[in-house]
Coordinates of C-alpha atoms and ligand atoms in Angstrom, one line a residue:
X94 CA 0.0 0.0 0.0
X95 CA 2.4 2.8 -1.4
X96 CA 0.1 6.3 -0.5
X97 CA 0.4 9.8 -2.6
X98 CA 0.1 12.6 -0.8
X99 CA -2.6 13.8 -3.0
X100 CA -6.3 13.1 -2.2
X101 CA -8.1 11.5 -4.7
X102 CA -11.2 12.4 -2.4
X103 CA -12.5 15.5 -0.4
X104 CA -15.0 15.4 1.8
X105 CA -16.3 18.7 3.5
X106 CA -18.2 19.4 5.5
X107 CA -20.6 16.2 4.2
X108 CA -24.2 16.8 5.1
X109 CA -27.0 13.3 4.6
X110 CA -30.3 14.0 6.9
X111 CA -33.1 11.8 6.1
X112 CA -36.8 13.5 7.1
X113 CA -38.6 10.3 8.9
X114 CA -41.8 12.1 9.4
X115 CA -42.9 14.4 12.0
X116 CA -40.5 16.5 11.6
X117 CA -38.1 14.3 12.6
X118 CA -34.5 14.4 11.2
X119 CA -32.1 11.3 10.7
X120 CA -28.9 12.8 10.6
X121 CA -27.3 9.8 8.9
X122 CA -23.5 11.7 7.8
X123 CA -23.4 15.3 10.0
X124 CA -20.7 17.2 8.9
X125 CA -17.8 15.0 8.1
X126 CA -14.4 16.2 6.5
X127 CA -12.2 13.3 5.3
X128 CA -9.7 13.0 2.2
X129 CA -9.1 9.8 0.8
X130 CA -5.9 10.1 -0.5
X131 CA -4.6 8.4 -3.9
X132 CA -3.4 4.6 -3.6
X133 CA -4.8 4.4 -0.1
X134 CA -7.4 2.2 1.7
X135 CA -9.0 4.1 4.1
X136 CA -10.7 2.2 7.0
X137 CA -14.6 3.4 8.5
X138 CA -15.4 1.5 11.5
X139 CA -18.7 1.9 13.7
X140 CA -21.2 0.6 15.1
X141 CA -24.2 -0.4 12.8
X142 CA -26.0 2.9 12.6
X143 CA -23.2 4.9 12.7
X144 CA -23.9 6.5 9.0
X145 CA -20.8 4.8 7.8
X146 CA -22.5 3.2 4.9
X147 CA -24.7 6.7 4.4
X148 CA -21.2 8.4 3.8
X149 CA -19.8 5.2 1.5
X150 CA -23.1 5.6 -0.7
X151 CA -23.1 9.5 -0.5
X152 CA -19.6 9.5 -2.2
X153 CA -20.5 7.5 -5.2
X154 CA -23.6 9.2 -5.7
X155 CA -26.6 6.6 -4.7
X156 CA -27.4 9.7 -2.6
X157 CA -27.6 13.6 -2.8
X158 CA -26.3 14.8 0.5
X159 CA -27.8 17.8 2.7
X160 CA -25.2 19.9 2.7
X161 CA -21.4 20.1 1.9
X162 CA -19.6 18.8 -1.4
X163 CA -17.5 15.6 -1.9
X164 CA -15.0 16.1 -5.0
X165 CA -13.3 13.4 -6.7
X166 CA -10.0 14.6 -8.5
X167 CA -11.1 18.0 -7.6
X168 CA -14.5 18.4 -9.1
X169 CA -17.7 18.3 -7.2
X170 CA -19.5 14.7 -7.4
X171 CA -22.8 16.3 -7.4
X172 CA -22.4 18.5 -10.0
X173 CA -21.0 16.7 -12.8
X174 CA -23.1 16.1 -16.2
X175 CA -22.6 14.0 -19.3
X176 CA -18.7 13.1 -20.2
X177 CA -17.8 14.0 -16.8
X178 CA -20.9 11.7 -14.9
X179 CA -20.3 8.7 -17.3
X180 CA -16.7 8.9 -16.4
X181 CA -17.2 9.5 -12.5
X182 CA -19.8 6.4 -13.0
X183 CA -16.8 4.9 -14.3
X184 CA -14.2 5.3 -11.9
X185 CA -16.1 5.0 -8.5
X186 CA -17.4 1.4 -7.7
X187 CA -19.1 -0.5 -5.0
X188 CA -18.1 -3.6 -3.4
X189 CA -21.6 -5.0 -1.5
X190 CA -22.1 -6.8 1.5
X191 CA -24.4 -9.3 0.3
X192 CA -23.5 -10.6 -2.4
X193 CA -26.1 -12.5 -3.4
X194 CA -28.4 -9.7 -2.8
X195 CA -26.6 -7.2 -5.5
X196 CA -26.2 -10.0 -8.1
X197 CA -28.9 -10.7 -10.8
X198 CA -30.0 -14.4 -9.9
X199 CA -31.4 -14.3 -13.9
X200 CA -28.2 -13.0 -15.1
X201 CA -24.7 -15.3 -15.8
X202 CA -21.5 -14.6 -14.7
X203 CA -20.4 -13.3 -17.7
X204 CA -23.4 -10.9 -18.3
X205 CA -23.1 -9.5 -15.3
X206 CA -19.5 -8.6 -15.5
X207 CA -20.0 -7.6 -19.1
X208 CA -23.2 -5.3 -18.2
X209 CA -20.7 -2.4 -17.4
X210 CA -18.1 -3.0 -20.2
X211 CA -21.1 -2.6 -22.6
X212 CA -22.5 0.3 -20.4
X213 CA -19.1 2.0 -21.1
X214 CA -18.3 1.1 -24.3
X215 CA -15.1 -0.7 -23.3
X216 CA -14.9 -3.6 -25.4
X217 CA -16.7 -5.5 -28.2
X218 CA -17.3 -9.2 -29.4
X219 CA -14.5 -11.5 -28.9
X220 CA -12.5 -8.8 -27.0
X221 CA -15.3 -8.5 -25.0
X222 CA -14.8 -12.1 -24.0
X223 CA -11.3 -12.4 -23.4
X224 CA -11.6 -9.6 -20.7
X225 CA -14.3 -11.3 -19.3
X226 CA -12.3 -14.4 -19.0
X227 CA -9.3 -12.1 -17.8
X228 CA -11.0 -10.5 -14.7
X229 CA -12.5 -14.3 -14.0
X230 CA -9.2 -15.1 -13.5
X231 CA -7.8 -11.7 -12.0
X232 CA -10.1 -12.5 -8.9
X233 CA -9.5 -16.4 -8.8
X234 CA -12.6 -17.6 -10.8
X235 CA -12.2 -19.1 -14.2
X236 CA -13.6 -18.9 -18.0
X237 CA -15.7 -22.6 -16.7
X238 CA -17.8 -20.3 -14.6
X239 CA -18.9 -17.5 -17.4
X240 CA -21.9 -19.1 -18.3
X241 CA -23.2 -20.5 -14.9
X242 CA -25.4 -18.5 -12.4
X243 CA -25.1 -16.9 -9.1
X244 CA -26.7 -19.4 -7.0
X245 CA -24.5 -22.2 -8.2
X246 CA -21.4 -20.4 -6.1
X247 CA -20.5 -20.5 -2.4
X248 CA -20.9 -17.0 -0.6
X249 CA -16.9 -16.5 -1.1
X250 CA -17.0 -17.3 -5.1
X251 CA -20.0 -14.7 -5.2
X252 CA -18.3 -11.8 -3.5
X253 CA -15.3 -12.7 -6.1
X254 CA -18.1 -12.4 -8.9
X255 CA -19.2 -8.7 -7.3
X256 CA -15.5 -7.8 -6.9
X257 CA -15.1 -8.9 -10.8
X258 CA -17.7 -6.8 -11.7
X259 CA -16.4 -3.3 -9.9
X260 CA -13.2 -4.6 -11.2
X261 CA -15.0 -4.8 -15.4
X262 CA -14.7 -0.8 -15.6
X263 CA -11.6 -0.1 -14.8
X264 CA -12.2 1.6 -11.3
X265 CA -9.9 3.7 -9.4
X266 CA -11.8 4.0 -6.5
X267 CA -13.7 1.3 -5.1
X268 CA -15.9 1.9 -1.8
X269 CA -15.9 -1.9 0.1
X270 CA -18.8 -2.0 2.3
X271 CA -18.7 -4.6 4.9
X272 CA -17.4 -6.9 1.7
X273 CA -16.4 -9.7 4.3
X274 CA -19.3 -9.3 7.0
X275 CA -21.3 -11.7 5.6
X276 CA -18.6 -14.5 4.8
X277 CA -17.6 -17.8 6.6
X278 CA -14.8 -16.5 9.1
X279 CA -12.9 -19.2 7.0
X280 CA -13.1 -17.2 3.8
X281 CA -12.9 -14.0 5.1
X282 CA -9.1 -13.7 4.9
X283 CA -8.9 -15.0 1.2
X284 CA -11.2 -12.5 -0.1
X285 CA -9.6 -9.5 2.1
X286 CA -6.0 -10.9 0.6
X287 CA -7.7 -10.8 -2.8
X288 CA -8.6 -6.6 -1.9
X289 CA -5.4 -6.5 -1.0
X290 CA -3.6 -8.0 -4.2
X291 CA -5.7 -6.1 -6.4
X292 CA -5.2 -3.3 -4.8
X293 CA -1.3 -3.3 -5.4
X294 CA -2.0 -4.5 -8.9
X295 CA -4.4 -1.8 -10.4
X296 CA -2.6 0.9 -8.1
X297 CA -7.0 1.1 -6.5
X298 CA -7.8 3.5 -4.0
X299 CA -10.2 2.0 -0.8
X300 CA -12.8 2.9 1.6
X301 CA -13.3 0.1 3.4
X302 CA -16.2 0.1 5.6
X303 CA -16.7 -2.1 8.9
X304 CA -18.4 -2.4 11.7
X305 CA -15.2 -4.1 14.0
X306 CA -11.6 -3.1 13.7
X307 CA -9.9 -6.3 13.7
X308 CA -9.9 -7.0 9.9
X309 CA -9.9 -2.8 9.0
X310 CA -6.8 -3.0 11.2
X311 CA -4.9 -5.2 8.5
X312 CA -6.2 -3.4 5.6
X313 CA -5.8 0.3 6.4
X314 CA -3.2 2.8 6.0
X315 CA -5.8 5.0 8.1
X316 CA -8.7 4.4 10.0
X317 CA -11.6 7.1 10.6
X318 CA -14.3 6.0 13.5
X319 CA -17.5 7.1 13.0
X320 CA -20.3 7.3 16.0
X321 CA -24.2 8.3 15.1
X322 CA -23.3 10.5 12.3
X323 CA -19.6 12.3 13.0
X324 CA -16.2 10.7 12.5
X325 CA -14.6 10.8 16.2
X326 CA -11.5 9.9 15.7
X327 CA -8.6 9.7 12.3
X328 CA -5.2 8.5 12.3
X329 CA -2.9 5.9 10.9
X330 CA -3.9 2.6 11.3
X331 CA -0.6 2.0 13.7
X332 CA -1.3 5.0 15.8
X333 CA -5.1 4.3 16.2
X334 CA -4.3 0.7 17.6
X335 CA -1.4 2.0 19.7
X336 CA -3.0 4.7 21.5
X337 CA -6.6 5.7 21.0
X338 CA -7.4 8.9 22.0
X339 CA -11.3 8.8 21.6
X340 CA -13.0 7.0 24.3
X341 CA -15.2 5.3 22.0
X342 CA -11.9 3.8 20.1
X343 CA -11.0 2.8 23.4
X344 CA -13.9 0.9 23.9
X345 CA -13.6 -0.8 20.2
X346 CA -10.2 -1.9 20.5
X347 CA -10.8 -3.3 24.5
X348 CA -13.5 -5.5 23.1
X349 CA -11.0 -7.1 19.9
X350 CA -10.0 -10.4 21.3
X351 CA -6.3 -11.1 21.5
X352 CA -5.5 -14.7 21.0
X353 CA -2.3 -14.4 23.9
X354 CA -3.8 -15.8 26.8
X355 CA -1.1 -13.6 28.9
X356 CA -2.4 -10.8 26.8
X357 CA -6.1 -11.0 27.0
X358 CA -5.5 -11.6 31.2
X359 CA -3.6 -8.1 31.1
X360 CA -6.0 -6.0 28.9
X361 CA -9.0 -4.4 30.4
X362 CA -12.2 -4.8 28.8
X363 CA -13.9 -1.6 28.6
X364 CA -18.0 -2.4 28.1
X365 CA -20.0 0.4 26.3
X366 CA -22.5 0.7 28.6
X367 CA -26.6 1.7 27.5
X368 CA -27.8 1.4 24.0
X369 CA -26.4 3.6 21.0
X370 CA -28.6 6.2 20.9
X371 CA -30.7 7.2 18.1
X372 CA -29.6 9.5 15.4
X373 CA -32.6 11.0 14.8
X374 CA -32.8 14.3 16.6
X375 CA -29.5 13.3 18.2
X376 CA -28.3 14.6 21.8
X377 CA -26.9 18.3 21.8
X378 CA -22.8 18.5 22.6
X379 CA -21.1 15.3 22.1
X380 CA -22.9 12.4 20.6
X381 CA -20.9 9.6 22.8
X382 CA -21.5 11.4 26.1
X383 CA -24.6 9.0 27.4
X384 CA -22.5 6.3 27.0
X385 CA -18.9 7.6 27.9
X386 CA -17.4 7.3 31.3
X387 CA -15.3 10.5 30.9
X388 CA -18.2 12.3 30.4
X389 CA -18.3 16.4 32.0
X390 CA -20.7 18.5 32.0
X391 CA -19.4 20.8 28.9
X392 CA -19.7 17.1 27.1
X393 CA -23.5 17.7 27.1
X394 CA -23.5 21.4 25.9
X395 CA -20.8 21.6 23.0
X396 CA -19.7 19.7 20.2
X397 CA -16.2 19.1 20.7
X398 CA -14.2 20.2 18.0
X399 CA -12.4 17.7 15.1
X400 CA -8.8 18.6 16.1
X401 CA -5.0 17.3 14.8
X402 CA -3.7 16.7 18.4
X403 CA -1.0 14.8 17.0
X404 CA 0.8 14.9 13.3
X405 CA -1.8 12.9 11.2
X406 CA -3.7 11.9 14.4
X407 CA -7.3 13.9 14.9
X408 CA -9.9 13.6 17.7
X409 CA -13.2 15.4 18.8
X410 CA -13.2 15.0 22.9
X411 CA -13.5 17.4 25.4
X412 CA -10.5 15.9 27.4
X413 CA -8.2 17.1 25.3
Ligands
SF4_555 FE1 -16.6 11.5 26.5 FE2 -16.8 14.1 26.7 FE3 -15.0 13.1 25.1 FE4 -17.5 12.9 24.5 S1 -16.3 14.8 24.7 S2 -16.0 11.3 24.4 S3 -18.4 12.6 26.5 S4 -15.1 12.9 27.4

């Protein structure tokens, strides 16, 4: 994972509120600012809820956000129009949790990796084939498996075929949401390792979104945390597992499991207590406070601020 120091991705300021009657407001993504920078994978860990997936979608466009702009090679996502669209369309791809929900059950394997060369115009006839055959191959499948259906592959072969797909159009930046959650622990590593080679190969740019940090940990150069809505916490992956600043981080990490015995008898457990709240009409000041055992009384009344408290290393928590 060689990283640019140029972002491939602003986000600022990244509004997604969803009315839910009432005059109730679901503030799904609430002001987030995040770059994505080229050649990196990016972790986004929370909680389900969290907005994590809101954001992921909000970048590539399956939503219109509230407020704020996300740009992609420095041009506003939400703006573009005709050559510009088809080739953001292009270059930003999805990686889905289910795989068997995002694949059409009616459509083969090679139809459905071929749907977006046609969309695009990228190849024709028997060229058309070969590259079908090539990203078979490029994500462990092979040309006995173009003609056969989704249904007749395991869960891990599917999230290969969705991978192939994303893979058809010659991405550059591929949001992976949850891409392992739903796989045999078994499998889980093989497909990651796959992200990972691929990644390296086509010189790809990640978000990868999750809702624990043990498998983000091995993927990211950075990881953001996100709680009901705002990203809490930013740093390297390294920094983020070596000391957490965020108490909710804190509270992730404690409950990874360590597989030294002498390890897991040292660390402390730290158990979130109370329910994650909801983020519709959330709590004034900061989000985490009902649930935070450092918790003031200035936690209740102000948002605390998204601050670089270290090089690289950003938190928003009133204890520092
Ligand atoms: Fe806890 Fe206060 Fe920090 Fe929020 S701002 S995480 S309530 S100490």
């Amino acid at each position: 994972m060689s990283m640019a120091e140029n972002p491939l991705i602003e986000i600022k300021n990244l509004q997604k509120y969803f009315n839910v009657g009432r005059g109730a407001v679901l503030k799904a993504v609430d002001n987030v600012n995040l770059q994505i920078m080229e050649g990196e994978t990016l972790g986004l860990v929370g909680e389900s809820g969290c907005g994590k997936t809101t954001l992921g979608r909000t970048i590539v466009r399956l939503y219109e956000p509230t407020g704020g702009e996300v740009l992609f090679e420095g041009k506003n996502v939400h703006k573009l129009q005709g050559q510009e669209l088809r080739e953001f369309n292009r270059k930003a791809q999805m990686i889905f949790q289910d795989p068997y929900a995002s694949l059409n059950p009616r459509m083969t394997v090679a139809d459905i990796i071929g749907e977006g060369i046609d969309i695009h115009g990228l190849y024709k006839n028997r060229e058309r084939t070969e590259r079908i055959y090539e990203l078979l191959n490029l994500v462990g499948l092979n040309k006995e498996h173009a003609n056969r259906f989704p249904h007749e592959f395991s869960g891990g072969q599917r999230q290969r075929i969705g991978i192939a797909r994303a893979l058809a159009v010659e991405p550059k930046f591929i949001v992976c949401d949850e891409p392992i959650s739903a796989l045999d622990v078994s499998i889980q590593a093989q497909v990651v390792n796959l992200l990972m080679e691929l990644q390296q190969k086509l010189k790809l740019t990640y978000l990868f979104i999750a809702h624990d940090l043990s498998m983000v940990k091995y993927v990211s150069d950075r990881i953001a945390v996100m709680y009901l809505g705002v990203v809490v916490e930013l740093a390297t992956s390294e920094d983020l597992h070596k000391s957490p600043l965020h108490p909710y981080t804190q509270a992730l990490l404690s409950a990874i499991p360590i597989p030294d015995p002498e390890t897991e008898r040292k660390k402390k457990r730290i158990l979130l207590e109370g329910d994650v709240p909801s983020p519709i009409n959330p709590p004034e000041g900061c989000r985490f406070a009902k649930r935070c055992r450092h918790a003031k009384p200035v936690c209740t009344e102000k948002q605390p601020e998204f601050k670089e408290l270290e090089k690289n290393h950003f938190v928003a928590c009133h204890l520092y």
